[in-house]
Amino acid sequence: MLSRYGLRFAALSYLTLLLVLPVAMVFRRAFENGVGAAWDAVTTPEAKHAFLITIVIALIAVPANTIFGIACAIAIVRHRFPGKGVVNAIVDLPLALSPIVVGLSFLLLFGTGGWFAGVPFEVLFALPAMVLATIFVSLPFVVREVVPVLREIGTEQEQAASTLGASSWQTFRRVTLPAIRWAVAYGVVLTTARALGEFGAVSVVSGRIVGKTDTLTLHVEERFQSFDYVGAYAASVVLALLAIATLVAMSVFKPKEGR
Amino acid sequence: MIEARSVTKQFGTFVALDDVSVEVPAGSLTALLGPSGSGKSTLLRIIAGLEQPDAGRVLIDGHDITSRPPQKRGVGFVFQHYAAFKHMTVWKNVAFGLEIRRRPRSEIKDRVTQLLELVQLGGLADRYPAQLSGGQRQRMALARALAVEPNVLLLDEPFGALDARVRKELRAWLRRLHDEVHVTTIFVTHDQEEAMDLADQIVVMSHGRIEQTGGARELYDNPANEFVMTFVGEVNQMGRSFVRPHDVEFGEGDEALVERVVHLGFEVRVELRLANGEELWAQVTREEAERLELVEGARVRVRPRHAKVFG
């Protein structure tokens, strides 16, 4: 009895101390000069632009990784091809690799003397590189959510559909996709969270041009470095609210677990 | 008519089918019978187009369909574990093939209603597969396969996942259904009683080969080899010869000791040990057992009424 309460107390204090308290502090500091000041801080042209860039990046990176993630998961689970094991392992690379390394590798690829230096439009220090970096770091989530579910549902339903006359596209749309939809949704939520919160890789490849290549996370740091604490904390609150919205979406999409 | 000609299939080094040829007459109900690993499911899946043979051909009504994908073969397939579309209602499951074929809505409605009546699921159209029993799910899967009016109905151990009572019910029901619908049907089973009960023709398989093809009576009375003799029906071995338990005759022959007498209603099972140590059992009626005074410890003489010896 005592040990059970002890355990709960330990878990709750750990969470409070490390998660709830810091986030609560951010909220408190953001609003310490009143709601008006915080509102003004997040509606400056720079802040609004950073918000816009963050959303645009997420709107490109998330659908791209969703489509690629589903295709990749199907390839890993349903097909046999040489190098499959390598593909399966490489998908996890972005989880293991520090984002700063990802950013630097993009600098090498697209910078002066890099393999792709000759691309006829601006990549580095512009939106394309930021999107690419974000796609890279948020790539594994849909794949990792969908793979085990695909394995679990097996191939019999798909085979049944094919004997009933369904083409492979019809089978995918009517049988496979509905069967994996919760895994996809959950993967999309995780991908979104990662895309919105990415700092390291984007920081390296963006060049951090205020009002041009600033994302919300970069904006927070820039404001902080300029001693504009209300501005930094208020933008942080926007990020935190986005994160909370993502969390809510996550709990909506996760109804099956534990019931 | 369905024909497989010299079909061979290997999985890695395992030979699933070794030069198998078989003919299934149109309108018949044929069983592929064999132990697990005998290649019976692989043969069925090759006929359906779910597997490709390494060599050999498959013909339906004289047309070579070996390279045709499953979508274009006109087969209905029923899986052991139902393969129900879990996110669709019973109605949607059965309507699936018709919707794929873009049949008019009214036709789909009539056909699905009619099929659900046929498989006695009329009241459960709005249920999801998870809300059905195993037997109901399998009947739904059957209706789904029949909806597209296949030329051939293929069933892979259709009752294998069901309990004994439901299995018997469904068996009788499938026989009646086949009498009504007359679609050429092949089913895979490892249960010899099921095969003998249902099928017009039984194809006995082992180790990727066909051991014998024939009616239930023919296989039982004239087994082609030791495998068929031992796999179809009960059998005793006396030296090199094989004897059915009901062909053990009492009164003359070798001396034996009655070790155990089991009463199974009308039938009595008598377990014997011969003087040379061999064990066998005899199947007699209750009257015979009383007349011959077969009790534990009795000494009797037995000989085979019919016996078979294989090369």
XYZ file of N, CA, C and O in Angstrom, chain B residues 124-309:
744
model
N -28.150 -9.719 -39.420
C -26.888 -9.227 -38.856
C -26.118 -8.336 -39.828
O -24.924 -8.107 -39.658
N -26.809 -7.802 -40.838
C -26.145 -7.045 -41.897
C -25.351 -5.855 -41.372
O -24.312 -5.498 -41.935
N -25.816 -5.225 -40.273
C -25.153 -4.021 -39.772
C -24.070 -4.304 -38.746
O -23.429 -3.381 -38.243
N -23.872 -5.582 -38.429
C -22.821 -5.914 -37.463
C -21.448 -5.818 -38.106
O -21.312 -5.931 -39.321
N -20.430 -5.691 -37.230
C -19.054 -5.786 -37.691
C -18.549 -7.203 -37.425
O -19.059 -7.877 -36.522
N -17.554 -7.655 -38.210
C -17.069 -9.031 -38.036
C -16.725 -9.369 -36.586
O -16.966 -10.490 -36.144
N -16.182 -8.395 -35.835
C -15.799 -8.662 -34.455
C -17.001 -9.041 -33.592
O -16.853 -9.639 -32.532
N -18.211 -8.663 -34.048
C -19.413 -8.948 -33.256
C -20.060 -10.278 -33.655
O -21.153 -10.583 -33.211
N -19.382 -11.040 -34.525
C -19.944 -12.317 -34.965
C -19.172 -13.479 -34.351
O -18.016 -13.344 -33.987
N -19.833 -14.649 -34.287
C -19.131 -15.864 -33.871
C -18.300 -16.368 -35.055
O -18.470 -15.906 -36.181
N -17.416 -17.333 -34.777
C -16.568 -17.879 -35.837
C -17.377 -18.451 -36.994
O -17.088 -18.190 -38.158
N -18.395 -19.212 -36.638
C -19.226 -19.825 -37.675
C -19.925 -18.781 -38.529
O -19.999 -18.909 -39.757
N -20.419 -17.723 -37.876
C -21.090 -16.640 -38.616
C -20.105 -15.921 -39.526
O -20.424 -15.580 -40.658
N -18.891 -15.702 -39.020
C -17.880 -15.016 -39.836
C -17.566 -15.822 -41.077
O -17.416 -15.286 -42.171
N -17.461 -17.155 -40.900
C -17.114 -17.975 -42.048
C -18.262 -18.000 -43.064
O -18.020 -18.011 -44.264
N -19.507 -17.957 -42.573
C -20.635 -17.923 -43.507
C -20.646 -16.586 -44.247
O -20.950 -16.515 -45.440
N -20.281 -15.503 -43.531
C -20.178 -14.201 -44.190
C -19.104 -14.239 -45.287
O -19.314 -13.751 -46.398
N -17.963 -14.849 -44.960
C -16.871 -14.938 -45.935
C -17.319 -15.733 -47.166
O -16.953 -15.404 -48.301
N -18.135 -16.745 -46.930
C -18.643 -17.561 -48.033
C -19.596 -16.741 -48.913
O -19.512 -16.787 -50.142
N -20.467 -15.975 -48.263
C -21.389 -15.123 -49.017
C -20.608 -14.101 -49.829
O -20.921 -13.819 -50.986
N -19.548 -13.557 -49.221
C -18.716 -12.565 -49.911
C -18.083 -13.169 -51.158
O -18.036 -12.546 -52.216
N -17.606 -14.421 -51.022
C -16.974 -15.084 -52.163
C -17.996 -15.425 -53.250
O -17.699 -15.350 -54.437
N -19.221 -15.775 -52.819
C -20.241 -16.174 -53.796
C -20.869 -14.970 -54.501
O -21.438 -15.111 -55.578
N -20.741 -13.775 -53.884
C -21.420 -12.587 -54.408
C -21.030 -12.291 -55.857
O -21.849 -11.843 -56.646
N -19.789 -12.536 -56.205
C -19.328 -12.181 -57.554
C -19.552 -13.317 -58.545
O -19.021 -13.296 -59.659
N -20.356 -14.288 -58.151
C -20.678 -15.440 -59.002
C -19.441 -16.064 -59.624
O -19.254 -16.044 -60.838
N -18.569 -16.623 -58.776
C -17.321 -17.198 -59.293
C -17.592 -18.491 -60.061
O -18.591 -19.162 -59.826
N -16.689 -18.807 -61.002
C -16.775 -20.088 -61.710
C -16.334 -21.220 -60.800
O -16.686 -22.365 -60.994
N -15.485 -20.842 -59.833
C -14.848 -21.830 -58.979
C -14.852 -21.305 -57.551
O -14.539 -20.140 -57.332
N -15.210 -22.162 -56.617
C -15.155 -21.763 -55.213
C -14.049 -22.564 -54.531
O -14.035 -23.790 -54.599
N -13.098 -21.852 -53.908
C -11.963 -22.503 -53.274
C -11.999 -22.219 -51.777
O -12.107 -21.072 -51.360
N -11.925 -23.277 -50.963
C -12.000 -23.090 -49.516
C -10.775 -23.718 -48.867
O -10.517 -24.914 -49.023
N -10.011 -22.899 -48.146
C -8.774 -23.365 -47.519
C -9.043 -23.689 -46.054
O -9.131 -22.775 -45.229
N -9.156 -24.955 -45.718
C -9.495 -25.396 -44.354
C -10.593 -24.529 -43.767
O -10.419 -23.920 -42.703
N -11.759 -24.480 -44.429
C -12.758 -23.492 -44.049
C -13.305 -23.670 -42.635
O -13.753 -22.703 -42.030
N -13.260 -24.895 -42.113
C -13.838 -25.116 -40.785
C -12.768 -25.378 -39.739
O -13.062 -25.733 -38.610
N -11.514 -25.192 -40.138
C -10.390 -25.556 -39.271
C -10.342 -24.799 -37.971
O -9.852 -25.304 -36.964
N -10.857 -23.551 -37.963
C -10.744 -22.734 -36.756
C -12.011 -22.793 -35.902
O -12.149 -22.038 -34.949
N -12.924 -23.704 -36.246
C -14.204 -23.737 -35.537
C -14.270 -24.944 -34.607
O -13.587 -25.939 -34.825
N -15.139 -24.867 -33.592
C -15.223 -26.020 -32.691
C -16.047 -27.132 -33.344
O -16.754 -26.935 -34.327
N -15.930 -28.336 -32.782
C -16.418 -29.550 -33.450
C -17.894 -29.480 -33.840
O -18.271 -29.866 -34.937
N -18.723 -28.934 -32.954
C -20.155 -28.934 -33.212
C -20.505 -28.009 -34.384
O -21.208 -28.397 -35.312
N -19.935 -26.786 -34.331
C -20.173 -25.814 -35.404
C -19.638 -26.350 -36.724
O -20.234 -26.178 -37.777
N -18.510 -27.045 -36.634
C -17.889 -27.593 -37.831
C -18.850 -28.561 -38.522
O -19.039 -28.529 -39.725
N -19.471 -29.442 -37.726
C -20.411 -30.425 -38.303
C -21.613 -29.725 -38.923
O -22.058 -30.092 -40.015
N -22.127 -28.714 -38.228
C -23.275 -27.968 -38.756
C -22.944 -27.347 -40.105
O -23.676 -27.481 -41.072
N -21.794 -26.641 -40.122
C -21.405 -25.932 -41.338
C -21.141 -26.890 -42.489
O -21.390 -26.584 -43.652
N -20.637 -28.078 -42.135
C -20.338 -29.080 -43.133
C -21.630 -29.477 -43.860
O -21.696 -29.452 -45.088
N -22.652 -29.817 -43.072
C -23.932 -30.216 -43.655
C -24.506 -29.073 -44.476
O -25.037 -29.249 -45.574
N -24.323 -27.868 -43.945
C -24.858 -26.684 -44.591
C -24.154 -26.421 -45.926
O -24.784 -26.073 -46.925
N -22.824 -26.628 -45.944
C -22.067 -26.414 -47.185
C -22.488 -27.423 -48.253
O -22.617 -27.094 -49.426
N -22.746 -28.653 -47.826
C -23.200 -29.686 -48.763
C -24.532 -29.256 -49.399
O -24.699 -29.312 -50.608
N -25.467 -28.776 -48.575
C -26.766 -28.329 -49.098
C -26.577 -27.146 -50.041
O -27.175 -27.079 -51.104
N -25.697 -26.235 -49.613
C -25.433 -25.050 -50.430
C -24.897 -25.457 -51.804
O -25.319 -24.932 -52.829
N -23.972 -26.388 -51.817
C -23.393 -26.837 -53.067
C -24.460 -27.476 -53.956
O -24.464 -27.299 -55.175
N -25.395 -28.209 -53.335
C -26.485 -28.810 -54.109
C -27.359 -27.732 -54.741
O -27.898 -27.918 -55.818
N -27.486 -26.584 -54.052
C -28.300 -25.492 -54.596
C -27.546 -24.690 -55.649
O -28.082 -24.363 -56.695
N -26.293 -24.331 -55.353
C -25.569 -23.385 -56.203
C -24.778 -24.074 -57.322
O -24.560 -23.488 -58.375
N -24.338 -25.299 -57.094
C -23.657 -26.087 -58.134
C -22.381 -25.480 -58.665
O -22.007 -25.742 -59.797
N -21.726 -24.635 -57.886
C -20.462 -24.076 -58.368
C -19.356 -25.107 -58.100
O -19.362 -25.784 -57.062
N -18.456 -25.260 -59.051
C -17.333 -26.183 -58.888
C -16.545 -25.775 -57.636
O -16.106 -24.633 -57.519
N -16.396 -26.697 -56.706
C -15.828 -26.335 -55.409
C -14.669 -27.257 -55.050
O -14.757 -28.467 -55.231
N -13.597 -26.644 -54.579
C -12.477 -27.424 -54.047
C -12.244 -26.970 -52.621
O -12.163 -25.767 -52.368
N -12.164 -27.895 -51.683
C -11.804 -27.476 -50.332
C -10.652 -28.309 -49.804
O -10.480 -29.467 -50.159
N -9.861 -27.637 -48.976
C -8.679 -28.259 -48.398
C -9.018 -28.687 -46.984
O -9.671 -27.944 -46.249
N -8.612 -29.876 -46.604
C -8.847 -30.313 -45.228
C -7.798 -31.344 -44.819
O -7.206 -32.003 -45.667
N -7.555 -31.453 -43.510
C -6.694 -32.535 -43.040
C -7.534 -33.579 -42.319
O -7.028 -34.539 -41.773
N -8.872 -33.337 -42.323
C -9.793 -34.188 -41.585
C -10.436 -35.165 -42.561
O -11.265 -34.796 -43.390
N -10.049 -36.449 -42.468
C -10.529 -37.427 -43.451
C -12.035 -37.619 -43.354
O -12.705 -37.834 -44.356
N -12.586 -37.486 -42.142
C -14.029 -37.659 -41.990
C -14.763 -36.550 -42.741
O -15.763 -36.782 -43.425
N -14.230 -35.315 -42.618
C -14.828 -34.173 -43.312
C -14.792 -34.384 -44.828
O -15.776 -34.142 -45.524
N -13.649 -34.859 -45.309
C -13.504 -35.092 -46.743
C -14.484 -36.163 -47.212
O -15.174 -36.006 -48.220
N -14.595 -37.259 -46.443
C -15.462 -38.361 -46.853
C -16.929 -37.957 -46.782
O -17.747 -38.377 -47.603
N -17.258 -37.140 -45.790
C -18.638 -36.702 -45.604
C -19.078 -35.786 -46.754
O -20.188 -35.905 -47.255
N -18.193 -34.868 -47.165
C -18.596 -33.805 -48.084
C -18.337 -34.070 -49.558
O -19.137 -33.710 -50.408
N -17.198 -34.681 -49.843
C -16.695 -34.587 -51.218
C -17.204 -35.689 -52.140
O -17.431 -36.818 -51.710
N -17.393 -35.340 -53.424
C -17.656 -36.342 -54.459
C -16.349 -37.044 -54.806
O -16.314 -38.205 -55.130
N -15.289 -36.242 -54.785
C -13.978 -36.748 -55.175
C -12.956 -36.288 -54.152
O -12.971 -35.124 -53.741
N -12.090 -37.197 -53.729
C -11.059 -36.843 -52.752
C -9.689 -37.035 -53.389
O -9.426 -38.070 -54.010
N -8.855 -36.012 -53.250
C -7.483 -36.092 -53.742
C -6.590 -36.182 -52.513
O -6.506 -35.229 -51.736
N -5.966 -37.338 -52.300
C -5.122 -37.523 -51.112
C -3.698 -37.108 -51.462
O -3.142 -37.572 -52.457
N -3.139 -36.212 -50.646
C -1.802 -35.703 -50.922
C -0.871 -35.935 -49.745
O -1.307 -35.943 -48.593
N 0.417 -36.146 -50.056
C 1.436 -36.092 -49.006
C 2.767 -35.731 -49.641
O 3.029 -36.107 -50.788
N 3.566 -34.987 -48.912
C 4.891 -34.564 -49.383
C 4.890 -33.997 -50.798
O 5.758 -34.322 -51.607
N 3.895 -33.166 -51.103
C 3.886 -32.492 -52.396
C 3.486 -33.371 -53.565
O 3.637 -32.977 -54.716
N 2.985 -34.569 -53.271
C 2.558 -35.462 -54.359
C 1.127 -35.915 -54.126
O 0.640 -35.916 -53.007
N 0.489 -36.348 -55.231
C -0.839 -36.926 -55.106
C -0.694 -38.427 -54.922
O -0.056 -39.098 -55.726
N -1.259 -38.950 -53.835
C -1.152 -40.376 -53.551
C -2.258 -41.144 -54.252
O -2.030 -42.234 -54.769
N -3.465 -40.579 -54.242
C -4.582 -41.269 -54.889
C -5.739 -40.286 -55.061
O -5.916 -39.376 -54.260
N -6.529 -40.500 -56.094
C -7.724 -39.702 -56.313
C -8.902 -40.649 -56.486
O -8.791 -41.637 -57.205
N -10.010 -40.336 -55.809
C -11.170 -41.202 -55.970
C -12.270 -40.830 -55.012
O -12.136 -39.888 -54.228
N -13.365 -41.608 -55.067
C -14.465 -41.393 -54.143
C -14.094 -41.941 -52.772
O -13.102 -42.660 -52.627
N -14.888 -41.584 -51.750
C -14.597 -41.983 -50.383
C -14.521 -43.512 -50.266
O -13.588 -44.066 -49.683
N -15.483 -44.187 -50.869
C -15.575 -45.638 -50.789
C -14.345 -46.295 -51.426
O -13.749 -47.221 -50.854
N -13.992 -45.764 -52.591
C -12.863 -46.332 -53.327
C -11.560 -46.211 -52.527
O -10.784 -47.162 -52.430
N -11.349 -45.015 -51.939
C -10.125 -44.814 -51.166
C -10.087 -45.750 -49.964
O -9.039 -46.281 -49.604
N -11.243 -45.942 -49.361
C -11.295 -46.758 -48.149
C -11.114 -48.239 -48.476
O -10.359 -48.935 -47.815
N -11.798 -48.700 -49.547
C -11.764 -50.124 -49.865
C -10.527 -50.517 -50.670
O -10.019 -51.624 -50.523
N -10.092 -49.638 -51.541
C -8.942 -49.976 -52.391
C -7.845 -48.918 -52.327
O -7.531 -48.276 -53.324
N -7.271 -48.730 -51.165
C -6.201 -47.726 -51.076
C -5.018 -48.131 -51.954
O -4.679 -49.310 -52.024
N -4.444 -47.129 -52.616
C -3.380 -47.416 -53.572
C -2.077 -47.756 -52.875
O -1.225 -48.423 -53.451
N -1.898 -47.260 -51.674
C -0.631 -47.514 -50.995
C -0.803 -47.394 -49.478
O -1.888 -47.093 -48.982
N 0.282 -47.643 -48.798
C 0.285 -47.648 -47.346
C -0.175 -46.302 -46.779
O -0.921 -46.237 -45.819
N 0.261 -45.196 -47.428
C -0.098 -43.881 -46.906
C -1.608 -43.684 -46.910
O -2.201 -43.253 -45.929
N -2.241 -43.994 -48.040
C -3.690 -43.801 -48.148
C -4.416 -44.719 -47.162
O -5.349 -44.316 -46.478
N -3.946 -45.941 -47.071
C -4.554 -46.901 -46.140
C -4.536 -46.370 -44.714
O -5.526 -46.459 -43.991
N -3.398 -45.816 -44.306
C -3.286 -45.371 -42.911
C -3.905 -43.995 -42.691
O -4.336 -43.683 -41.602
N -3.955 -43.170 -43.759
C -4.475 -41.806 -43.557
C -5.996 -41.766 -43.657
O -6.638 -40.984 -42.969
N -6.565 -42.617 -44.519
C -8.016 -42.625 -44.679
C -8.580 -43.805 -43.909
O -8.431 -44.951 -44.307
N -9.195 -43.524 -42.783
C -9.773 -44.583 -41.965
C -8.779 -45.140 -40.961
O -7.575 -44.904 -41.051
N -9.313 -45.898 -39.995
C -8.475 -46.487 -38.948
C -7.814 -47.753 -39.475
O -8.354 -48.411 -40.362
N -6.661 -48.075 -38.916
C -5.960 -49.251 -39.413
C -5.040 -49.838 -38.336
O -4.555 -49.139 -37.456
N -4.878 -51.182 -38.388
C -3.902 -51.893 -37.554
C -2.821 -52.443 -38.451
O -3.083 -52.764 -39.607
N -1.634 -52.603 -37.881
C -0.593 -53.264 -38.653
C -0.276 -54.607 -38.007
O -0.022 -54.678 -36.802
N -0.347 -55.695 -38.798
C 0.043 -57.022 -38.301
C 1.165 -57.489 -39.189
O 0.932 -57.862 -40.342
N 2.369 -57.458 -38.680
C 3.519 -57.797 -39.523
C 3.597 -56.785 -40.648
O 3.651 -55.582 -40.398
N 3.551 -57.257 -41.899
C 3.620 -56.349 -43.030
C 2.248 -56.036 -43.603
O 2.117 -55.282 -44.544
N 1.225 -56.646 -43.053
C -0.095 -56.423 -43.616
C -0.912 -55.458 -42.756
O -0.669 -55.306 -41.554
N -1.889 -54.772 -43.421
C -2.720 -53.786 -42.752
C -4.151 -54.298 -42.658
O -4.672 -54.879 -43.609
N -4.752 -54.107 -41.494
C -6.099 -54.620 -41.261
C -6.960 -53.509 -40.674
O -6.536 -52.807 -39.749
N -8.170 -53.314 -41.221
C -9.115 -52.370 -40.620
C -9.630 -52.973 -39.305
O -9.837 -54.206 -39.244
N -9.892 -52.174 -38.296
C -10.345 -52.718 -37.003
C -11.622 -53.551 -37.118
O -11.804 -54.504 -36.367
N -12.504 -53.200 -38.077
C -13.739 -53.986 -38.212
C -13.510 -55.257 -39.020
O -14.422 -56.052 -39.204
N -12.285 -55.439 -39.539
C -11.960 -56.657 -40.272
C -11.173 -57.657 -39.418
O -10.606 -58.608 -39.935
N -11.117 -57.417 -38.114
C -10.468 -58.383 -37.221
C -11.532 -59.415 -36.817
O -12.558 -59.065 -36.254
N -11.259 -60.666 -37.159
C -12.243 -61.725 -36.927
C -11.818 -62.556 -35.713
O -10.640 -62.892 -35.579
N -12.790 -62.890 -34.848
C -12.477 -63.661 -33.649
C -12.799 -65.133 -33.875
O -13.648 -65.478 -34.692
N -12.116 -66.018 -33.135
C -12.469 -67.436 -33.182
C -11.311 -68.313 -33.645
O -11.001 -69.323 -33.028
N -10.657 -67.914 -34.723
C -9.537 -68.720 -35.213
C -8.322 -67.820 -35.404
O -8.430 -66.615 -35.364
N -7.169 -68.450 -35.598
C -5.964 -67.687 -35.927
C -5.004 -67.578 -34.753
O -4.896 -68.491 -33.928
N -4.327 -66.403 -34.670
C -3.293 -66.235 -33.652
C -3.917 -66.008 -32.274
O -4.985 -65.430 -32.142
N -3.167 -66.431 -31.272
C -3.629 -66.240 -29.904
C -3.391 -64.787 -29.491
O -2.373 -64.195 -29.841
N -4.359 -64.210 -28.742
C -4.203 -62.830 -28.287
C -4.842 -62.654 -26.916
O -5.719 -63.423 -26.528
N -4.348 -61.642 -26.204
C -4.869 -61.342 -24.876
C -5.704 -60.060 -24.955
O -5.259 -59.069 -25.538
N -6.907 -60.077 -24.398
C -7.733 -58.871 -24.366
C -7.208 -57.967 -23.252
O -7.243 -58.338 -22.083
N -6.677 -56.796 -23.630
C -6.078 -55.911 -22.610
C -7.071 -54.892 -22.090
O -6.981 -54.459 -20.950
N -8.005 -54.500 -22.944
C -8.931 -53.461 -22.519
C -10.174 -53.531 -23.397
O -10.073 -53.829 -24.588
N -11.340 -53.282 -22.808
C -12.582 -53.255 -23.581
C -13.264 -51.913 -23.325
O -13.537 -51.563 -22.183
N -13.462 -51.132 -24.375
C -14.061 -49.797 -24.218
C -15.427 -49.774 -24.887
O -15.543 -50.092 -26.075
N -16.457 -49.421 -24.116
C -17.800 -49.356 -24.676
C -18.092 -47.945 -25.164
O -18.081 -47.009 -24.398
N -18.309 -47.797 -26.472
C -18.604 -46.479 -27.053
C -20.010 -46.527 -27.621
O -20.220 -46.344 -28.812
N -20.989 -46.783 -26.756
C -22.362 -46.899 -27.250
C -22.525 -48.191 -28.021
O -22.226 -49.271 -27.511
N -22.939 -48.047 -29.278
C -23.197 -49.216 -30.118
C -21.917 -49.977 -30.412
O -21.892 -51.188 -30.496
N -20.827 -49.213 -30.548
C -19.547 -49.797 -30.939
C -18.734 -50.162 -29.695
O -18.786 -49.467 -28.693
N -18.021 -51.307 -29.789
C -17.126 -51.675 -28.698
C -15.718 -51.782 -29.273
O -15.505 -52.364 -30.336
N -14.788 -51.160 -28.536
C -13.403 -51.139 -28.986
C -12.617 -52.122 -28.114
O -12.593 -51.987 -26.884
N -12.012 -53.131 -28.749
C -11.302 -54.173 -28.000
C -9.807 -54.056 -28.294
O -9.390 -54.171 -29.451
N -9.016 -53.799 -27.246
C -7.569 -53.671 -27.438
C -6.897 -55.001 -27.113
O -7.127 -55.575 -26.050
N -6.088 -55.460 -28.066
C -5.520 -56.807 -27.965
C -4.005 -56.762 -28.042
O -3.430 -55.848 -28.620
N -3.393 -57.806 -27.433
C -1.945 -57.990 -27.610
C -1.700 -59.410 -28.101
O -2.163 -60.374 -27.491
N -0.980 -59.507 -29.216
C -0.697 -60.826 -29.780
C 0.458 -61.470 -29.032
O 1.202 -60.802 -28.310
N 0.610 -62.788 -29.246
C 1.675 -63.525 -28.582
C 3.052 -62.959 -28.929
O 3.951 -62.939 -28.096
N 3.223 -62.449 -30.158
C 4.528 -61.893 -30.545
C 4.731 -60.451 -30.069
O 5.683 -59.799 -30.450
N 3.807 -59.966 -29.242
C 3.975 -58.651 -28.660
C 3.281 -57.531 -29.423
O 3.153 -56.419 -28.921
N 2.823 -57.762 -30.655
C 2.164 -56.720 -31.454
C 0.823 -56.328 -30.839
O 0.097 -57.175 -30.312
N 0.518 -55.034 -30.937
C -0.762 -54.561 -30.420
C -1.710 -54.313 -31.578
O -1.289 -53.866 -32.637
N -2.991 -54.577 -31.396
C -3.975 -54.156 -32.369
C -5.310 -53.955 -31.673
O -5.473 -54.321 -30.498
N -6.225 -53.326 -32.370
C -7.550 -53.184 -31.774
C -8.618 -53.567 -32.773
O -8.415 -53.498 -33.984
N -9.710 -54.047 -32.217
C -10.802 -54.529 -33.053
C -12.051 -53.728 -32.732
O -12.251 -53.287 -31.603
N -12.858 -53.534 -33.764
C -14.101 -52.799 -33.607
C -15.228 -53.824 -33.780
O -15.333 -54.443 -34.842
N -16.008 -54.028 -32.739
C -17.108 -54.999 -32.824
C -18.380 -54.355 -32.310
O -18.350 -53.299 -31.671
N -19.515 -54.975 -32.610
C -20.773 -54.448 -32.065
C -20.900 -54.926 -30.623
O -20.212 -55.847 -30.189
N -21.830 -54.301 -29.917
C -22.051 -54.667 -28.536
C -22.482 -56.151 -28.424
O -22.020 -56.871 -27.535
N -23.348 -56.578 -29.335
C -23.825 -57.966 -29.327
C -22.670 -58.949 -29.489
O -22.567 -59.933 -28.762
N -21.797 -58.641 -30.486
C -20.648 -59.513 -30.723
C -19.779 -59.621 -29.478
O -19.347 -60.707 -29.107
N -19.528 -58.493 -28.866
C -18.668 -58.465 -27.687
C -19.240 -59.357 -26.592
O -18.507 -60.082 -25.909
N -20.592 -59.336 -26.439
C -21.227 -60.171 -25.413
C -21.157 -61.647 -25.799
O -20.825 -62.505 -24.979
N -21.460 -61.921 -27.096
C -21.468 -63.301 -27.571
C -20.076 -63.934 -27.439
O -19.947 -65.088 -27.042
N -19.040 -63.152 -27.746
C -17.681 -63.698 -27.715
C -17.060 -63.617 -26.318
O -15.915 -64.011 -26.130
N -17.838 -63.072 -25.375
C -17.361 -62.914 -23.987
C -16.023 -62.208 -23.937
O -15.046 -62.697 -23.375
N -15.977 -61.063 -24.597
C -14.747 -60.268 -24.624
C -14.673 -59.406 -23.378
O -15.389 -58.424 -23.247
N -13.850 -59.836 -22.427
C -13.637 -59.042 -21.220
C -12.142 -58.936 -20.986
O -11.357 -59.703 -21.558
N -11.744 -58.015 -20.169
C -10.325 -57.828 -19.887
C -9.703 -59.118 -19.361
O -10.280 -59.780 -18.486
N -8.571 -59.506 -19.896
C -7.867 -60.693 -19.440
C -8.242 -61.962 -20.183
O -7.593 -62.999 -19.998
N -9.290 -61.902 -21.031
C -9.702 -63.095 -21.771
C -8.663 -63.461 -22.817
O -7.983 -62.583 -23.358
N -8.549 -64.762 -23.083
C -7.635 -65.209 -24.146
C -8.482 -65.580 -25.357
O -9.441 -66.340 -25.230
N -8.132 -65.019 -26.497
C -8.932 -65.247 -27.703
C -8.015 -65.594 -28.872
O -6.783 -65.520 -28.753
N -8.654 -65.971 -30.001
C -7.887 -66.165 -31.235
C -8.413 -65.177 -32.270
O -9.619 -64.996 -32.390
N -7.517 -64.523 -32.962
C -7.941 -63.536 -33.972
C -7.214 -63.764 -35.287
O -6.095 -64.287 -35.322
N -7.890 -63.364 -36.394
C -7.238 -63.357 -37.699
C -7.898 -62.268 -38.548
O -9.069 -61.903 -38.307
N -7.168 -61.738 -39.513
C -7.749 -60.691 -40.356
C -8.742 -61.274 -41.356
O -8.465 -62.315 -41.969
N -9.916 -60.616 -41.474
C -10.907 -61.041 -42.464
C -10.413 -60.612 -43.847
O -10.443 -61.363 -44.789
N -9.992 -59.336 -43.948
C -9.297 -58.851 -45.138
C -8.013 -58.209 -44.653
O -8.016 -57.565 -43.629
N -6.971 -58.349 -45.424
C -5.737 -57.642 -45.084
C -5.101 -57.146 -46.370
O -5.377 -57.671 -47.443
N -4.333 -56.087 -46.232
C -3.660 -55.539 -47.408
C -2.164 -55.531 -47.166
O -1.696 -55.220 -46.068
N -1.420 -55.875 -48.205
C 0.037 -55.779 -48.159
C 0.469 -54.899 -49.321
O -0.032 -55.067 -50.432
